[in-house]
Short mmCIF file of C-alpha atoms in Angstrom, two decimals:
data_model
loop_
_atom_site.label_atom_id
_atom_site.label_comp_id
_atom_site.label_asym_id
_atom_site.label_seq_id
_atom_site.Cartn_x
_atom_site.Cartn_y
_atom_site.Cartn_z
CA MET A 188 -13.41 8.35 -19.43
CA PRO A 189 -14.97 4.90 -18.94
CA GLU A 190 -18.13 4.35 -16.98
CA LEU A 191 -17.96 1.94 -14.05
CA LYS A 192 -19.92 -1.22 -14.90
CA LEU A 193 -22.07 -2.37 -12.03
CA GLU A 194 -23.88 -5.66 -11.75
CA HIS A 195 -25.86 -6.27 -8.61
CA LYS A 196 -27.07 -9.76 -7.77
CA PHE A 197 -29.01 -11.14 -4.83
CA ASP A 198 -28.54 -14.82 -4.11
CA PRO A 199 -32.00 -15.87 -2.90
CA LYS A 200 -30.69 -19.14 -1.48
CA ARG A 201 -27.96 -17.73 0.74
CA LYS A 202 -29.59 -14.29 1.06
CA ARG A 203 -26.41 -12.51 0.05
CA HIS A 204 -25.78 -9.45 -2.12
CA TYR A 205 -23.02 -9.19 -4.69
CA LEU A 206 -21.75 -6.15 -6.54
CA ASN A 207 -19.66 -7.23 -9.54
CA ASP A 208 -19.37 -10.66 -7.89
CA VAL A 209 -17.94 -9.16 -4.68
CA LEU A 210 -19.94 -9.96 -1.55
CA THR A 211 -21.21 -6.65 -0.17
CA VAL A 212 -23.35 -5.69 2.77
CA LEU A 213 -25.22 -2.55 3.74
CA HIS A 214 -24.06 -0.90 6.94
CA CYS A 215 -24.39 2.53 8.49
CA HIS A 216 -22.18 5.38 9.71
CA HIS A 217 -22.68 4.27 13.33
CA TYR A 218 -21.02 0.96 12.52
CA ALA A 219 -18.17 2.51 10.51
CA THR A 220 -17.42 5.23 13.07
CA LEU A 221 -17.51 2.78 15.97
CA PHE A 222 -15.05 0.52 14.13
CA THR A 223 -12.86 3.59 13.69
CA GLN A 224 -13.22 4.55 17.34
CA LEU A 225 -12.28 1.01 18.34
CA ALA A 226 -9.16 1.23 16.19
CA ILE A 227 -8.21 4.55 17.81
CA ASP A 228 -8.96 3.43 21.38
CA ALA A 229 -6.90 0.28 20.98
CA LYS A 230 -3.68 2.25 20.41
CA GLU A 231 -2.28 1.30 23.82
CA LEU A 232 -2.61 -2.37 22.93
CA VAL A 233 -2.25 -2.69 19.18
CA GLU A 234 -1.74 -0.51 16.12
CA GLY A 235 -5.49 -0.37 15.57
CA THR A 236 -5.48 2.46 13.07
CA HIS A 237 -2.78 0.71 11.01
CA ILE A 238 -4.83 -2.47 11.07
CA LEU A 239 -7.85 -0.51 9.86
CA LYS A 240 -5.90 1.21 7.07
CA GLU A 241 -4.21 -1.98 5.93
CA THR A 242 -7.42 -3.98 5.95
CA VAL A 243 -9.10 -1.43 3.68
CA GLU A 244 -5.99 -1.22 1.51
CA ASP A 245 -5.98 -4.99 0.97
CA VAL A 246 -9.68 -5.20 0.19
CA VAL A 247 -9.70 -2.20 -2.16
CA PHE A 248 -6.59 -3.43 -3.96
CA ASN A 249 -8.27 -6.78 -4.62
CA VAL A 250 -11.57 -5.27 -5.74
CA LEU A 251 -9.99 -2.71 -8.09
CA SER A 252 -7.29 -5.02 -9.48
CA GLY A 253 -9.94 -7.63 -10.20
CA TYR A 254 -12.12 -5.10 -11.98
CA TYR A 255 -9.25 -3.76 -14.10
CA LYS A 256 -8.18 -7.25 -15.08
CA ARG A 257 -11.67 -8.47 -15.98
CA ASN A 258 -12.37 -5.39 -18.06
CA GLY A 259 -8.95 -4.97 -19.67
CA ILE A 260 -8.37 -1.50 -18.18
CA THR A 261 -4.66 -0.62 -18.37
CA ASP A 262 -4.49 3.19 -18.68
CA PRO A 263 -3.75 4.77 -15.24
CA GLN A 264 -6.02 7.76 -15.89
CA GLU A 265 -8.92 5.46 -16.75
CA ARG A 266 -8.12 3.34 -13.71
CA LEU A 267 -8.14 6.41 -11.46
CA ALA A 268 -11.47 7.55 -12.85
CA LEU A 269 -13.02 4.13 -12.23
CA ALA A 270 -11.59 3.94 -8.71
CA SER A 271 -13.10 7.32 -7.98
CA GLN A 272 -16.49 6.19 -9.29
CA MET A 273 -16.26 3.03 -7.17
CA PHE A 274 -15.48 5.18 -4.11
CA SER A 275 -18.75 7.07 -4.56
CA THR A 276 -20.80 4.05 -5.59
CA ILE A 277 -20.14 2.29 -2.30
CA GLY A 278 -20.99 5.44 -0.37
CA MET A 279 -17.51 6.59 0.70
CA GLY A 280 -18.04 10.14 -0.51
CA LYS A 281 -16.52 11.91 -3.45
CA MET A 282 -12.86 12.20 -4.29
CA ALA A 283 -11.07 14.61 -6.59
CA VAL A 284 -7.65 13.42 -7.67
CA VAL A 285 -5.50 16.57 -7.77
CA SER A 286 -2.42 14.77 -9.03
CA ALA A 287 -1.30 11.16 -9.36
CA ASP A 288 1.63 9.28 -10.77
CA VAL A 289 3.60 6.20 -9.85
CA ASN A 290 5.41 8.12 -7.09
CA GLY A 291 2.22 9.29 -5.36
CA GLY A 292 -0.11 12.24 -5.52
CA GLU A 293 -2.69 14.37 -3.79
CA VAL A 294 -6.41 13.82 -3.37
CA ASP A 295 -9.24 16.00 -2.07
CA MET A 296 -12.34 14.59 -0.41
CA PRO A 297 -15.10 17.20 -0.08
CA HIS A 298 -17.51 14.80 1.64
CA PRO A 299 -15.56 11.90 3.17
CA TYR A 300 -17.95 9.27 4.54
CA VAL A 301 -16.15 8.64 7.81
CA ASP A 302 -15.87 12.36 8.61
CA GLU A 303 -19.47 13.02 7.65
CA GLY A 304 -20.59 10.09 9.79
CA TRP A 305 -18.38 11.13 12.71
CA LEU A 306 -19.69 14.71 12.58
CA LYS A 307 -23.26 13.41 12.49
CA LYS A 308 -22.68 11.07 15.43
CA TRP A 309 -20.23 12.92 17.68
CA GLY A 310 -19.37 16.30 16.15
CA LYS A 311 -15.88 17.67 15.49
CA HIS A 312 -12.73 15.83 16.51
CA LYS A 313 -9.24 17.13 17.28
CA GLU A 314 -7.44 14.66 15.02
CA PRO A 315 -8.06 13.05 11.63
CA VAL A 316 -10.23 9.92 11.78
CA ASN A 317 -10.48 8.81 8.16
CA PHE A 318 -8.18 5.80 8.29
CA ILE A 319 -10.63 3.99 6.03
CA GLY A 320 -10.23 6.72 3.39
CA SER A 321 -6.44 6.58 3.74
CA GLY A 322 -6.52 2.83 3.24
CA TYR A 323 -8.69 3.24 0.17
CA LEU A 324 -6.12 5.60 -1.38
CA CYS A 325 -3.21 3.25 -0.66
CA GLY A 326 -5.06 0.32 -2.22
CA MET A 327 -6.15 2.48 -5.14
CA PHE A 328 -2.64 3.76 -5.96
CA SER A 329 -1.23 0.23 -5.78
CA ALA A 330 -3.92 -1.14 -8.08
CA VAL A 331 -3.71 1.76 -10.53
CA PHE A 332 0.08 1.63 -10.88
CA ASP A 333 0.47 -2.16 -10.62
CA LYS A 334 2.41 -2.01 -7.37
CA PRO A 335 2.10 -4.38 -4.43
CA THR A 336 0.17 -3.32 -1.36
CA ARG A 337 2.14 -1.40 1.30
CA THR A 338 3.94 0.52 -1.49
CA TYR A 339 2.16 3.78 -0.67
CA LYS A 340 1.45 5.74 2.47
CA ALA A 341 -1.43 8.19 2.66
CA THR A 342 -1.31 11.11 5.07
CA GLU A 343 -4.37 13.20 5.84
CA THR A 344 -3.09 16.79 5.91
CA GLN A 345 -6.43 18.53 6.17
CA SER A 346 -9.47 17.03 7.80
CA LYS A 347 -13.15 17.82 7.54
CA VAL A 348 -13.85 16.35 10.97
CA MET A 349 -11.42 18.96 12.40
CA GLY A 350 -13.32 21.79 10.76
CA ALA A 351 -11.65 22.05 7.34
CA GLU A 352 -13.83 22.73 4.33
CA LYS A 353 -12.64 19.48 2.76
CA SER A 354 -10.22 16.69 3.58
CA HIS A 355 -6.90 16.52 1.77
CA PHE A 356 -4.53 13.57 1.47
CA LYS A 357 -0.94 13.26 0.32
CA VAL A 358 0.07 9.87 -1.04
CA ALA A 359 3.75 8.95 -1.28
CA ILE A 360 5.97 5.91 -1.62
CA MET B 266 -52.01 -11.18 9.81
CA ALA B 267 -48.66 -12.82 10.47
CA ILE B 268 -45.51 -11.57 8.81
CA ASP B 269 -45.04 -13.14 5.39
CA ARG B 270 -41.27 -13.50 5.74
CA GLN B 271 -40.65 -14.69 2.19
CA LYS B 272 -42.64 -11.81 0.73
CA VAL B 273 -40.71 -9.28 2.81
CA ILE B 274 -37.38 -10.80 1.75
CA ASP B 275 -38.42 -10.85 -1.91
CA GLN B 276 -39.52 -7.22 -1.84
CA MET B 277 -36.91 -5.68 0.45
CA SER B 278 -33.94 -7.40 -1.21
CA LYS B 279 -34.77 -5.36 -4.30
CA VAL B 280 -34.46 -2.02 -2.51
CA SER B 281 -31.52 -0.35 -4.19
CA VAL B 282 -29.28 2.26 -2.64
CA GLU B 283 -27.70 4.92 -4.80
CA ALA B 284 -25.17 7.55 -3.87
CA ASN B 285 -26.10 11.22 -4.19
CA GLU B 286 -23.94 13.86 -5.88
CA ASP B 287 -21.69 13.96 -2.80
CA GLY B 288 -21.01 10.23 -3.03
CA LEU B 289 -23.02 9.58 0.11
CA ILE B 290 -26.07 7.37 0.62
CA PRO B 291 -28.41 9.00 3.12
CA ALA B 292 -31.21 6.50 3.74
CA PHE B 293 -33.18 5.06 6.64
CA ASN B 294 -32.10 7.93 8.93
CA VAL B 295 -28.39 7.07 8.59
CA LEU B 296 -25.55 7.31 6.08
CA VAL B 297 -25.50 3.90 4.42
CA ASN B 298 -22.48 2.25 2.84
CA GLN B 299 -22.23 -0.88 0.72
CA TRP B 300 -18.69 -2.06 1.27
CA PRO B 301 -17.29 -5.53 0.66
CA ALA B 302 -18.22 -7.84 3.53
CA ARG B 303 -14.61 -8.98 3.62
CA PHE B 304 -13.56 -5.62 5.05
CA TRP B 305 -15.76 -5.96 8.13
CA ASN B 306 -14.69 -9.56 8.71
CA GLU B 307 -10.98 -8.98 8.25
CA PHE B 308 -10.80 -5.93 10.47
CA SER B 309 -12.61 -7.81 13.26
CA GLN B 310 -10.41 -10.84 12.81
CA ARG B 311 -7.15 -8.85 12.70
CA MET B 312 -8.09 -6.80 15.77
CA VAL B 313 -9.08 -9.82 17.85
CA GLY B 314 -6.02 -11.70 16.60
CA ALA B 315 -3.67 -8.84 17.47
CA VAL B 316 -4.44 -8.65 21.20
CA ASP B 317 -3.45 -11.03 23.97
CA ASP B 318 -5.89 -13.79 24.91
CA ASP B 319 -7.06 -12.00 28.06
CA LEU B 320 -8.13 -8.98 26.01
CA LYS B 321 -9.86 -10.74 23.13
CA LYS B 322 -13.26 -10.68 24.79
CA ASP B 323 -12.94 -6.93 25.43
CA VAL B 324 -12.33 -6.30 21.73
CA GLU B 325 -15.20 -8.62 20.80
CA ASP B 326 -17.51 -6.75 23.19
CA LEU B 327 -16.65 -3.48 21.43
CA LEU B 328 -17.40 -5.08 18.06
CA ILE B 329 -20.74 -6.26 19.46
CA ASN B 330 -21.43 -2.71 20.68
CA ALA B 331 -20.75 -1.39 17.17
CA GLY B 332 -23.39 -3.79 15.83
CA HIS B 333 -25.73 -2.89 18.68
CA GLU B 334 -25.64 0.85 17.99
CA CYS B 335 -25.86 0.23 14.26
CA GLY B 336 -28.90 -1.99 14.80
CA TYR B 337 -30.57 0.49 17.12
CA HIS B 338 -30.32 3.52 14.86
CA THR B 339 -30.57 1.81 11.48
CA GLY B 340 -33.28 -0.50 12.81
CA TYR B 341 -35.33 2.51 13.83
CA GLY B 342 -34.71 4.06 10.44
CA ILE B 343 -35.94 0.89 8.76
CA ILE B 344 -39.14 0.47 10.77
CA THR B 345 -40.08 4.12 10.21
CA SER B 346 -39.26 4.15 6.49
CA LYS B 347 -41.66 4.41 3.59
CA GLU B 348 -40.32 1.09 2.29
CA TRP B 349 -41.30 -0.57 5.57
CA ASP B 350 -44.72 1.09 5.51
CA ALA B 351 -45.31 -0.19 2.00
CA VAL B 352 -44.12 -3.77 2.41
CA VAL B 353 -44.16 -4.78 6.07
CA GLY B 354 -46.51 -2.23 7.63
CA PRO B 355 -49.75 -3.83 6.37
CA MET B 356 -48.73 -7.15 8.01
CA VAL B 357 -48.04 -5.66 11.45
CA GLU B 358 -50.65 -6.03 14.15
CA LYS B 359 -48.56 -6.16 17.31
CA THR B 360 -45.03 -5.43 18.57
CA GLU B 361 -43.88 -9.00 17.98
CA ASP B 362 -44.78 -8.66 14.29
CA VAL B 363 -42.40 -5.70 14.09
CA LEU B 364 -39.60 -7.91 15.40
CA HIS B 365 -40.34 -10.73 12.95
CA GLY B 366 -40.57 -8.18 10.14
CA ALA B 367 -37.30 -6.57 11.18
CA PHE B 368 -35.51 -9.92 10.93
CA ALA B 369 -36.99 -10.48 7.49
CA VAL B 370 -35.55 -7.12 6.41
CA PHE B 371 -32.28 -7.99 8.18
CA THR B 372 -32.19 -11.08 5.99
CA ALA B 373 -33.15 -9.21 2.82
CA TRP B 374 -30.30 -6.78 3.31
CA GLY B 375 -27.72 -9.54 3.39
CA TRP B 376 -26.77 -9.30 7.06
CA ALA B 377 -27.79 -12.88 7.77
CA ASP B 378 -30.46 -15.42 6.90
CA ALA B 379 -31.86 -15.11 10.39
CA GLU B 380 -35.18 -15.58 12.13
CA ILE B 381 -36.63 -15.62 15.61
CA VAL B 382 -37.18 -19.12 16.98
CA GLU B 383 -38.30 -18.16 20.49
CA LEU B 384 -39.79 -14.95 21.80
CA ILE B 385 -41.01 -14.08 25.27
CA PRO B 386 -42.27 -10.52 24.83
CA GLY B 387 -40.25 -8.03 26.82
CA GLU B 388 -38.03 -10.76 28.27
CA LYS B 389 -36.17 -13.02 25.91
CA MET B 390 -35.53 -13.73 22.26
CA VAL B 391 -33.62 -16.55 20.58
CA VAL B 392 -32.46 -15.98 17.01
CA ARG B 393 -31.04 -18.51 14.61
CA ALA B 394 -28.95 -17.59 11.58
CA TYR B 395 -28.61 -20.24 8.89
CA ASP B 396 -26.13 -18.34 6.73
CA TYR B 397 -24.22 -15.15 7.49
CA TYR B 398 -21.21 -13.35 6.12
CA GLU B 399 -19.54 -13.18 9.53
CA ALA B 400 -19.18 -16.97 9.40
CA ASP B 401 -16.87 -16.57 6.39
CA ILE B 402 -14.13 -15.71 8.89
CA ALA B 403 -13.73 -19.49 9.32
CA GLU B 404 -12.13 -19.72 5.87
CA ALA B 405 -8.94 -18.28 7.35
CA TYR B 406 -8.53 -21.16 9.83
CA PRO B 407 -7.33 -24.74 9.37
CA GLY B 408 -10.25 -26.99 8.62
CA LYS B 409 -12.33 -23.85 8.06
CA LYS B 410 -13.24 -23.82 11.72
CA SER B 411 -12.73 -20.74 13.86
CA PRO B 412 -11.66 -21.15 17.48
CA ARG B 413 -13.91 -18.24 18.49
CA MET B 414 -17.47 -17.24 17.69
CA SER B 415 -17.41 -14.17 15.52
CA ALA B 416 -20.95 -13.10 14.64
CA HIS B 417 -20.62 -9.92 16.70
CA MET B 418 -22.76 -7.83 14.36
CA ILE B 419 -25.73 -10.23 14.49
CA ASN B 420 -25.38 -10.46 18.26
CA GLY B 421 -25.45 -6.69 18.67
CA VAL B 422 -28.16 -6.00 16.13
CA ALA B 423 -30.46 -8.66 17.61
CA ALA B 424 -30.17 -7.06 21.05
CA ALA B 425 -30.81 -3.65 19.50
CA PHE B 426 -34.03 -4.89 17.93
CA MET B 427 -35.21 -5.94 21.41
CA ASP B 428 -34.26 -2.44 22.65
CA LEU B 429 -36.43 -0.94 19.94
CA ALA B 430 -39.33 -3.29 20.69
CA TYR B 431 -39.32 -3.20 24.49
CA GLY B 432 -36.72 -0.65 25.66
CA GLY B 433 -38.94 2.41 25.57
CA LYS B 434 -39.10 5.35 23.22
CA TYR B 435 -36.36 5.60 20.60
CA ASP B 436 -33.63 7.98 21.69
CA PRO B 437 -31.60 9.44 18.78
CA ALA B 438 -28.77 10.22 21.21
CA GLY B 439 -28.74 6.62 22.44
CA LYS B 440 -28.68 7.68 26.08
CA THR B 441 -31.89 5.85 26.99
CA GLY B 442 -33.43 2.85 25.30
CA LEU B 443 -30.10 1.54 24.05
CA TYR B 444 -28.47 -1.43 25.82
CA THR B 445 -31.59 -2.40 27.77
CA PHE B 446 -30.99 -5.86 26.26
CA ARG B 447 -27.78 -7.80 25.65
CA GLY B 448 -27.04 -10.85 23.54
CA THR B 449 -24.90 -13.95 23.81
CA GLN B 450 -23.84 -16.04 20.85
CA THR B 451 -24.28 -19.69 21.82
CA LYS B 452 -23.64 -21.40 18.47
CA GLY B 453 -21.71 -20.45 15.35
CA ILE B 454 -21.41 -21.81 11.83
CA GLU B 455 -17.84 -20.47 11.95
CA CYS B 456 -17.14 -22.91 14.79
CA GLY B 457 -18.68 -25.91 13.07
CA ASP B 458 -22.28 -25.66 14.31
CA PRO B 459 -25.08 -26.05 11.75
CA TYR B 460 -26.36 -22.54 12.49
CA GLY B 461 -25.60 -19.50 14.57
CA GLU B 462 -27.70 -18.97 17.67
CA PHE B 463 -28.13 -15.84 19.76
CA VAL B 464 -29.89 -15.53 23.11
CA ILE B 465 -31.05 -12.01 23.92
CA LEU B 466 -32.00 -11.16 27.49
CA LYS B 467 -32.67 -8.04 29.51
CA SER B 468 -29.34 -6.45 30.42
CA GLU B 469 -29.76 -7.18 34.12
CA HIS B 470 -30.06 -10.91 33.32
CA HIS B 471 -27.11 -10.95 30.91
CA GLU B 472 -23.93 -12.53 32.21
#
């Protein structure tokens, strides 16, 4: 399997960091979990959790598609492996792809960032909170199988923040 | 010794973060992530854009709070880290040096090219940001000019730094010490100003 190529640059003039030419910024679990909480709390007004999922989906799709194109990666298995490495590199936890094809698949996350951060900040929760992880999977499946965004839906069927040993997601068209 | 801002930026911008075997980045007392800046901007923009005009400020206040809590806990993690001790620590003689040093690290980490331009210890701080990723939100608007100021993270983090400096002992639970100061963004690159400006006051003086 290919190794994810990483090139970090700091622009001393603008004081900005780039990972593979993508502008990145360091943030913490407080920030990510409060964004998630905001998305959940806003449900009476807007579809906050959908907005959160779709925003991540769009960003991940662009980042991964750009990487595959620049590096000539066409094999879906190689693409999945690289997407998984990217997931860990940016601190989102670790994913294990149980199955994946153009129609969808299943993914385990033993240490999902949002759940780990939520548990650290607030403890257990009665519902899944990893909309960011779901969005990542939707963007990843679209990029891997050359489909447009909004092709896939990810459902969290088992959630670490609810007390499960690991989180589990089903991805389907 | 005053804070050598350029030296701090040069040194701290080289601090690399690497995920452990679980794919997590525990550092500076928090779980760090290094996600594309576009994610943070677009979620903020889509959330504010999705609600009616009379609710936009409420959403923005919650985004500021997210930055505030992030700044409080991560800021504490930074100023108690071995990296801080090695680079900034030897330059610190008084509380105000910690604040100036914190903004140099803030800059080195890519949050914003920001510095303190006015400081009344324990009372008021004015911060200017000459470049910041939150201003990139303007690219989505005609003429690349946003109708609303959008540097909510800088606003919140700047107030959090005042909490850490003058709000009493750090409280990991955030029940005391946090929100003793509040910020107001008065200028924004995203709105066409030459820089972003943030006025931080004690909470009881904040409008």
